[in-house]
Coordinates of C-alpha atoms in Angstrom, one line a residue:
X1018 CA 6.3 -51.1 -29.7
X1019 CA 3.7 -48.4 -30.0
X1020 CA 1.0 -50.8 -27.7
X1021 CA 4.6 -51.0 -25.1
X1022 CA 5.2 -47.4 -25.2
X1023 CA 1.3 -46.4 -24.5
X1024 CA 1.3 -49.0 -21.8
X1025 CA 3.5 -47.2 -19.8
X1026 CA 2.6 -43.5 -20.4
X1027 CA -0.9 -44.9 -18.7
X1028 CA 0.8 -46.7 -15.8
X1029 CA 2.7 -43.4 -15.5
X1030 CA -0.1 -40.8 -15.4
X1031 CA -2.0 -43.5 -13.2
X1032 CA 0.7 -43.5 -10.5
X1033 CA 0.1 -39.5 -9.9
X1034 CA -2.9 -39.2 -7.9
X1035 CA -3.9 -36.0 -6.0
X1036 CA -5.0 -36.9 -2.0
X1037 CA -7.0 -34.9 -0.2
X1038 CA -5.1 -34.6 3.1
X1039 CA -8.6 -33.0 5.2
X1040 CA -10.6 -36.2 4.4
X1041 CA -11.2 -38.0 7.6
X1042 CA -9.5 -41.3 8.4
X1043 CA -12.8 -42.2 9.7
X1044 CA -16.3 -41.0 10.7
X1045 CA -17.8 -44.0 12.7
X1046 CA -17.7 -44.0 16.6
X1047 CA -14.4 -45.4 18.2
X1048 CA -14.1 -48.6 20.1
X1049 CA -15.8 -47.0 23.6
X1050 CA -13.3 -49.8 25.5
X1051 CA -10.5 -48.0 24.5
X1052 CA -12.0 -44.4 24.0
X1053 CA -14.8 -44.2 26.5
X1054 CA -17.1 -41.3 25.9
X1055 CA -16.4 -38.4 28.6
X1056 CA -17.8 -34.9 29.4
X1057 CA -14.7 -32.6 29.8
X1058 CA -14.8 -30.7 32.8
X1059 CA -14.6 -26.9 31.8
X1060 CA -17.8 -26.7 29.3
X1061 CA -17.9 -23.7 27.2
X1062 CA -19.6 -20.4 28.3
X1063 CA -21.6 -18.0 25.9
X1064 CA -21.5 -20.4 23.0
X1065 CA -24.9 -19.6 20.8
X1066 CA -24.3 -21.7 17.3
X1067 CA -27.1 -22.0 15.4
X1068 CA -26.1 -25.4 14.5
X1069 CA -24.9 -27.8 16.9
X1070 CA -21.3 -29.6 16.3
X1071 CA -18.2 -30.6 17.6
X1072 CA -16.0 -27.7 18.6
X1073 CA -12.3 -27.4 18.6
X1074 CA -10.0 -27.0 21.8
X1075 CA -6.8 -24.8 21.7
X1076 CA -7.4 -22.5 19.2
X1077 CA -7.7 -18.6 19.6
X1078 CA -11.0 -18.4 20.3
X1079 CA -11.3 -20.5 23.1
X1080 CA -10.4 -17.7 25.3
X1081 CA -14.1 -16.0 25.1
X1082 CA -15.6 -19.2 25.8
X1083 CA -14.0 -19.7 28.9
X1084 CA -14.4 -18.2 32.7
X1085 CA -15.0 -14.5 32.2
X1086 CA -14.3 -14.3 28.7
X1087 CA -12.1 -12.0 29.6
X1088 CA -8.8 -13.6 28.3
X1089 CA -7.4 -12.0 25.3
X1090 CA -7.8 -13.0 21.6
X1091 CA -5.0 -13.2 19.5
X1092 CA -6.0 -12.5 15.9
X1093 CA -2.6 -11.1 14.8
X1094 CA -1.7 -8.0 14.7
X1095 CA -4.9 -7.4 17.2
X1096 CA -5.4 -8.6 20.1
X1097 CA -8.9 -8.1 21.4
X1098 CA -10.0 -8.6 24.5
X1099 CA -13.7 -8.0 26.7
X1100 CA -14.3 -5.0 28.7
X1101 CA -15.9 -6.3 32.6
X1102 CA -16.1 -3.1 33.6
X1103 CA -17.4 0.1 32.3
X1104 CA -17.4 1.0 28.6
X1105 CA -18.7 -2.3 28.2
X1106 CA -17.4 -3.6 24.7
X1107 CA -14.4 -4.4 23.5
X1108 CA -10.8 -3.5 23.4
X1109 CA -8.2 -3.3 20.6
X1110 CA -4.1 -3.3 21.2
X1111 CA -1.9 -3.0 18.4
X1112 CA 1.2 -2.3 19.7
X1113 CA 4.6 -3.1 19.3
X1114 CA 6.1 -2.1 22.3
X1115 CA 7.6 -5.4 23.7
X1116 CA 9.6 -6.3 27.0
X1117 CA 12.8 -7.9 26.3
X1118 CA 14.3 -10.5 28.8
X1119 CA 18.0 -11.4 29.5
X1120 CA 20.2 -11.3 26.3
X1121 CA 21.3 -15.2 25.5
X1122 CA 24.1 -13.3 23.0
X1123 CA 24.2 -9.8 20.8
X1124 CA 20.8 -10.7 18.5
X1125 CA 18.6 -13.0 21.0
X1126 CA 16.6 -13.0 24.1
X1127 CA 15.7 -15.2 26.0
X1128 CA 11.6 -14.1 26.2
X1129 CA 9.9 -11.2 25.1
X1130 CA 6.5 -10.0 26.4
X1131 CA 3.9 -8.1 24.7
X1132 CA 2.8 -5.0 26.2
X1133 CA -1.1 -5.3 25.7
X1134 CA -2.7 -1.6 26.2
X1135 CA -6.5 -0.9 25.3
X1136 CA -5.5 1.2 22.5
X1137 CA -8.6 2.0 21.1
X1138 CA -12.4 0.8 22.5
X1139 CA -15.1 0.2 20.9
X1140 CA -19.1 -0.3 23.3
X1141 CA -22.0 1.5 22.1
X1142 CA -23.8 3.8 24.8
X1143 CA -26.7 1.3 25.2
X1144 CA -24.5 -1.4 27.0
X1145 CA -24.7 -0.9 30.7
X1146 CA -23.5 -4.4 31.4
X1147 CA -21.0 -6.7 29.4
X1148 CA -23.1 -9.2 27.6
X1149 CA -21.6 -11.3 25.0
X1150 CA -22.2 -14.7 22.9
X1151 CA -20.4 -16.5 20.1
X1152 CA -22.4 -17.1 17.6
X1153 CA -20.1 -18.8 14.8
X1154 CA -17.1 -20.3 14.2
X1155 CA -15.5 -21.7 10.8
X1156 CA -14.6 -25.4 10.6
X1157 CA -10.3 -24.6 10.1
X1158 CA -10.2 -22.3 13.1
X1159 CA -9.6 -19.3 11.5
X1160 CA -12.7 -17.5 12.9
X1161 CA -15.6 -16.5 15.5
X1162 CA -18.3 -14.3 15.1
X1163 CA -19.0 -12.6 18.4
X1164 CA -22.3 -10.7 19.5
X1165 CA -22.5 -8.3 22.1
X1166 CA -25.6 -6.9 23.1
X1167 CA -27.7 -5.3 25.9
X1168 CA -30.7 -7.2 27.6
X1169 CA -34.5 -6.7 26.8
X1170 CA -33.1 -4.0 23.9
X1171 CA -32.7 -4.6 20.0
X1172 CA -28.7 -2.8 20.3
X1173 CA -26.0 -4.9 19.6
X1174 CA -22.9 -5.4 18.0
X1175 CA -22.0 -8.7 15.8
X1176 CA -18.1 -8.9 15.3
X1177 CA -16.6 -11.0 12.4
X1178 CA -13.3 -11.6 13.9
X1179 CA -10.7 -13.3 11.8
X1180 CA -6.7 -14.2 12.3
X1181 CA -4.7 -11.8 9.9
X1182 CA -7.6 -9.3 9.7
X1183 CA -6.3 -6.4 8.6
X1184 CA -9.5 -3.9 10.2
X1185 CA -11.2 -4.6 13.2
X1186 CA -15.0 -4.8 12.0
X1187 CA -18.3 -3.8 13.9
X1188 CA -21.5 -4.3 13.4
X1189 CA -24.0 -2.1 14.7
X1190 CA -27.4 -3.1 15.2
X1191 CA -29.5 -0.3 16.5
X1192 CA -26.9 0.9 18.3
X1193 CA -25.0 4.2 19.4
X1194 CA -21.4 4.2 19.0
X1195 CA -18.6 4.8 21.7
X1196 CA -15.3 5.1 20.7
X1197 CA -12.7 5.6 23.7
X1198 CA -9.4 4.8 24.8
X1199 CA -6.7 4.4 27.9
X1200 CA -4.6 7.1 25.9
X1201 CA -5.9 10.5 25.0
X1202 CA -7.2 11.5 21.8
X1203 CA -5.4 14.7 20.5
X1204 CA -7.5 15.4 17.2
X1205 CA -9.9 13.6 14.9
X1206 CA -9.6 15.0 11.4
X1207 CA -7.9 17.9 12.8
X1208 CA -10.5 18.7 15.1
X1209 CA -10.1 19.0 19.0
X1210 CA -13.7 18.6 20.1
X1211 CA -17.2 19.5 18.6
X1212 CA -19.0 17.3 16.3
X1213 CA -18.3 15.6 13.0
X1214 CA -19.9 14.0 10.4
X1215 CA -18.6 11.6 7.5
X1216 CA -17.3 8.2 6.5
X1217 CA -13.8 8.4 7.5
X1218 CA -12.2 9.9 10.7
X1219 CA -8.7 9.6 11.6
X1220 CA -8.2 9.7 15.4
X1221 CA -4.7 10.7 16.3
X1222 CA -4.0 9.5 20.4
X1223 CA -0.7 10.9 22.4
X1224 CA 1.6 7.7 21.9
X1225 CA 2.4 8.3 18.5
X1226 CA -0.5 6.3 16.8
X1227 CA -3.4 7.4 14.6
X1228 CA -6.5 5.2 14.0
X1229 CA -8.6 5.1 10.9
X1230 CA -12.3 4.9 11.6
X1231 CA -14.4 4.1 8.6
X1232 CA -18.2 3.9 8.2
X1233 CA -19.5 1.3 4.9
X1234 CA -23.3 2.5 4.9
X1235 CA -23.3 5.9 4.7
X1236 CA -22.0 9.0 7.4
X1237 CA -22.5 8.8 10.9
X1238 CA -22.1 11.7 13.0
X1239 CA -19.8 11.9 15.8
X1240 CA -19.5 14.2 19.2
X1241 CA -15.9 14.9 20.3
X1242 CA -16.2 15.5 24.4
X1243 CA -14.5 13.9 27.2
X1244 CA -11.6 12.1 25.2
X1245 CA -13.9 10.1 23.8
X1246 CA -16.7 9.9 20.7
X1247 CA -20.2 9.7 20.7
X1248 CA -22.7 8.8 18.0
X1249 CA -25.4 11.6 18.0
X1250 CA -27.8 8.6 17.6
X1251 CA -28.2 4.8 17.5
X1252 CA -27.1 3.4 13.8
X1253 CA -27.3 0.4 11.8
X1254 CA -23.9 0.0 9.8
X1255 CA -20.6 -1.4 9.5
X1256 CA -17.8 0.2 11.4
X1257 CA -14.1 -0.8 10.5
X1258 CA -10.8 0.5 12.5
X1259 CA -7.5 -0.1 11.7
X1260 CA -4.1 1.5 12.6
X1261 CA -3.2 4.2 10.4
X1262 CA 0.5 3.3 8.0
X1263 CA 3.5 5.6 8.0
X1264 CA 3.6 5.0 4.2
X1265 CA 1.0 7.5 2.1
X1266 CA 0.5 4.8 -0.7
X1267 CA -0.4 1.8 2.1
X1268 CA -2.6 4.1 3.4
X1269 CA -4.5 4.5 -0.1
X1270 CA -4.5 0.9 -0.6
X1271 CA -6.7 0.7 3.3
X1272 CA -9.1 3.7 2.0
X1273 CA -9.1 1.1 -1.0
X1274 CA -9.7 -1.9 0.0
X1275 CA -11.9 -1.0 3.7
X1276 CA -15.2 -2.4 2.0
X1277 CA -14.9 -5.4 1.9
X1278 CA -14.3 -8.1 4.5
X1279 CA -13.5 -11.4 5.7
X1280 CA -16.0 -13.0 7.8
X1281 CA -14.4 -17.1 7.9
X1282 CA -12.3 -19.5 5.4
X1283 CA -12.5 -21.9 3.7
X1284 CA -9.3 -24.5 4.0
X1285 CA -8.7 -27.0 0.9
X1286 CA -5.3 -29.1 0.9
X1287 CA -3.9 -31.4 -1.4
X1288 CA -0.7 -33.8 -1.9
X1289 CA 0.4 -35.2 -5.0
X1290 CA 4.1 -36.9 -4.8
X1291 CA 6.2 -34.5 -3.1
X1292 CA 4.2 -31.7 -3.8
X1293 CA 1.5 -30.1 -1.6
X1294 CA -0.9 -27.2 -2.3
X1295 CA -3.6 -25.5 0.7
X1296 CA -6.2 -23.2 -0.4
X1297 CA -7.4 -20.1 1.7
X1298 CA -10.7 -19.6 0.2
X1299 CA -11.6 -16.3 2.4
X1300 CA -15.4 -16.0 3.2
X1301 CA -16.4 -12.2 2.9
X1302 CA -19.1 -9.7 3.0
X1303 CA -19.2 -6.0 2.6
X1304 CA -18.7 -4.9 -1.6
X1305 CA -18.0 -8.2 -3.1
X1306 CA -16.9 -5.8 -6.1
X1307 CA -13.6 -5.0 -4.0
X1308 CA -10.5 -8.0 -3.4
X1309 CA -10.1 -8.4 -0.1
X1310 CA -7.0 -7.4 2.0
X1311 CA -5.5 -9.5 4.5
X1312 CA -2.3 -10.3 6.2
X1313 CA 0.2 -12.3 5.9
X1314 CA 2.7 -14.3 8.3
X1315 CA 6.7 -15.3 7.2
X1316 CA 5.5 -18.9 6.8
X1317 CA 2.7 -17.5 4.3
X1318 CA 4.8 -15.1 1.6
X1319 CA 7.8 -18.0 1.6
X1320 CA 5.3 -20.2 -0.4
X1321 CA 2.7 -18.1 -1.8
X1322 CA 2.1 -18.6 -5.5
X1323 CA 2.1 -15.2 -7.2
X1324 CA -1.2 -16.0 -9.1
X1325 CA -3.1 -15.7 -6.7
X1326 CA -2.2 -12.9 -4.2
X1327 CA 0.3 -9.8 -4.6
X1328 CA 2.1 -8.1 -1.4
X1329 CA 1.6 -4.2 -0.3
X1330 CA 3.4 -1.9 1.5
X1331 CA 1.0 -2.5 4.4
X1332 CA 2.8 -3.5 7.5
X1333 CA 1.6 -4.7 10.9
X1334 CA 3.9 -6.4 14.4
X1335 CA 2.4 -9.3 14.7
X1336 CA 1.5 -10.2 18.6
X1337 CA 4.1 -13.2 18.5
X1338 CA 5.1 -14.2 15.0
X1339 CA 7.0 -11.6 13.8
X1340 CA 6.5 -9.0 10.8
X1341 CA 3.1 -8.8 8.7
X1342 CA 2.2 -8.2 5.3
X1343 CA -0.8 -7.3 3.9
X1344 CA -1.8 -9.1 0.9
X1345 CA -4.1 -8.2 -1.8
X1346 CA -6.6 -11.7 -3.0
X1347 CA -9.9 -13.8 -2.3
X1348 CA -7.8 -17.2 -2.5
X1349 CA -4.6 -17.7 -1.1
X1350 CA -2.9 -20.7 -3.3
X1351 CA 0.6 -21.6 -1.1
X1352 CA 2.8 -24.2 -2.5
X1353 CA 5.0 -26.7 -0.9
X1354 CA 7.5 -28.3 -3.9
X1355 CA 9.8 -30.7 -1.4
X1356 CA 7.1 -32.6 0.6
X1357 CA 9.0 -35.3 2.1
X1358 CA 7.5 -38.9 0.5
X1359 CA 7.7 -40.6 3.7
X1360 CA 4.9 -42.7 5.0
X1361 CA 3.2 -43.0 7.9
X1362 CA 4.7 -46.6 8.4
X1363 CA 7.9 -47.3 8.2
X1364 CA 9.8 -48.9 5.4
X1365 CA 10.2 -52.1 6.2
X1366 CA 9.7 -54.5 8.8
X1367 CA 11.8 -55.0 11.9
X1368 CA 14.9 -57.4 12.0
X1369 CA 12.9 -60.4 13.2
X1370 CA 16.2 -60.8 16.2
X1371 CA 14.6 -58.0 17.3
X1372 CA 10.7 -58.6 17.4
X1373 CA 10.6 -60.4 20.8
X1374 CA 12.9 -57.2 22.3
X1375 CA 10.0 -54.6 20.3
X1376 CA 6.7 -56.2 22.0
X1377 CA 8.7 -56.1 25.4
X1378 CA 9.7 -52.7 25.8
X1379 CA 6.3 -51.8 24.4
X1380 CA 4.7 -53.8 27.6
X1381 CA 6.8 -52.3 29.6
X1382 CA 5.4 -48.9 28.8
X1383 CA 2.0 -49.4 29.0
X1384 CA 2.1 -50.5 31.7
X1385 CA 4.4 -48.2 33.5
X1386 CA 2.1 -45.2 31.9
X1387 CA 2.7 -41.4 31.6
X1388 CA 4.5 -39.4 34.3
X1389 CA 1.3 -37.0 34.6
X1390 CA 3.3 -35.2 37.6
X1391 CA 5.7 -33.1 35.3
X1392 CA 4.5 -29.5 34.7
X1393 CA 4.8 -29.6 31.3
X1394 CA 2.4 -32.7 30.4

């Protein structure tokens, strides 16, 4: 009885087995008669990786890589986008003014458009031309690190820019700041021009928003003239911005948290029966002392386990998705309890009446093919 009982605890504990759902199905070469090898016809611009290797298509930082560059990039809330014309740099929205289309009933819309204004830009006085490379990007997609610079001169700029960031962070390499904006700058720390010097200037602009500058490596000092700010020289440190909370405490919780910060991420995922786990192991730099805040989407805080992150009063619009949280952790643990046990085959095989039917419909699409016409292919 007791040889019986043991017997099946082990085939029990056997039958649980964690999988690894990032592991690749395969890693040799396909069959090149049914996958031929081809170039595709829009190569990427400006790409500078120190390491050669396969590089995702569709994901938010395709824009820069393409054309111009000029496209915007969707890092939620931010939207960043390149400067082609004088300040050369970059430009930071955070708005949530939005368009609405017709109304389908009382609470929905048919479309919605995101008003994308340069709310704040950042370009250092050095740049007389817009020169930019990307220099890194992290395996799940959640990052690029871009570098702008100026020809034949050691100033430059190298920005870490990740989705959900909750600062927009610069840095400067030998380089003078420029801080401008389409908007106009009413005060910055309660002063209406004339020069200032510290680690923390809050820049309040005529539509109703205030930006938080920060400095990591010491004061910088800044000229007020013209609407915009000037460094009085070139610097080497780390420049954060964000958008300044209505809520006092949130606001402690950025001067908090500023000095540290996320530079890519590290993605883990798991399945074991009909539960699932991924792992947001955040990649950071800065005071490695300090947790890192971040934000989150809807889809995030519905299965985030409380052990390893803890909500703020931090809040952000989100370009697309809808309300943003900022949450305080390294790791981000999110648990899925009701995974559907479903395989990728199906259950059983096909009533064999209908075999002969199966194989000659299937013919019949292959060789009919795909309507490659239709606009939405």
């Amino acid at each position: 009885m007791f040889l019986l009982r043991s017997l099946t605890i082990l085939i029990a504990i056997s039958t649980v087995i964690s999988i690894d759902v990032l592991v690749p199905i395969s890693t040799t070469r396909p069959d090149s008669t049914f996958y031929p090898n081809i170039v595709h016809p829009r190569q990427p611009q400006r790409l500078k990786l120190s390491q050669k290797r396969p590089l995702h298509t569709n994901k938010f930082y395709t824009n820069p890589l393409l054309g111009p560059g000029s496209n915007p990039i969707i890092t939620h809330p931010f939207v960043l986008f390149m400067n082609l014309e004088s300040p050369y740099g970059i430009s930071i929205s955070c708005t949530e003014q939005l368009s609405f289309g017709p109304h389908i009933d009382s609470t929905r819309v048919k479309y919605f458009i995101n008003v994308i204004l340069k709310n704040i830009q950042v370009s250092a006085t050095e740049f007389s031309t817009q020169k930019f490379e990307i220099i890194d990007v992290d395996d799940p997609g959640f990052s690029l690190t871009l570098k702008m610079y100026q020809e034949n001169s050691q100033s430059s700029i190298i920005m870490p820019i990740v989705r959900g960031m909750a600062y927009v962070t610069f840095e400067y390499n030998s380089a003078t700041p420029k801080i401008s904006t389409t908007h106009a700058i009413l005060s910055v720390n309660g002063q209406t021009s004339g020069r200032l010097t510290g680690k923390r200037f809050e820049i309040v602009l005529n539509n109703q928003q205030t930006w938080i500058l920060y400095t990591l490596n010491g004061d910088i000092t800044l000229e007020f003239r013209e609407n915009q700010l000037f460094g009085t020289q070139s610097i080497t440190n780390v420049l954060r911005l964000t958008k300044k909370q209505s809520d006092s405490y949130a606001n402690s919780l950025l001067d908090t948290h500023v000095s540290v910060y996320p530079i890519g991420c590290q993605l883990k995922a798991d399945v074991t029966d009909s539960k699932g786990a991924y792992t947001f192991i955040w990649e950071r730099k800065g005071d490695l002392t300090k947790t890192l805040l971040h934000y989150t989407l809807a889809h995030h805080r519905q299965v985030m386990s409380s052990n390893s992150a803890t909500g703020t009063p931090i809040q952000s619009q989100s370009s697309s998705k809808g309300p943003m949280i900022g949450y305080i952790g390294n790791v981000w643990i999110m648990i899925e309890n009701s995974l559907s046990t479903m395989g990728f085959l199906a259950p059983r095989s096909p009533a064999p009446e209908y075999e002969d039917y199966i194989v000659a419909q299937l013919k019949k699409d292959i060789t009919n093919g795909v309507n490659l016409a239709i606009s939405d292919y």
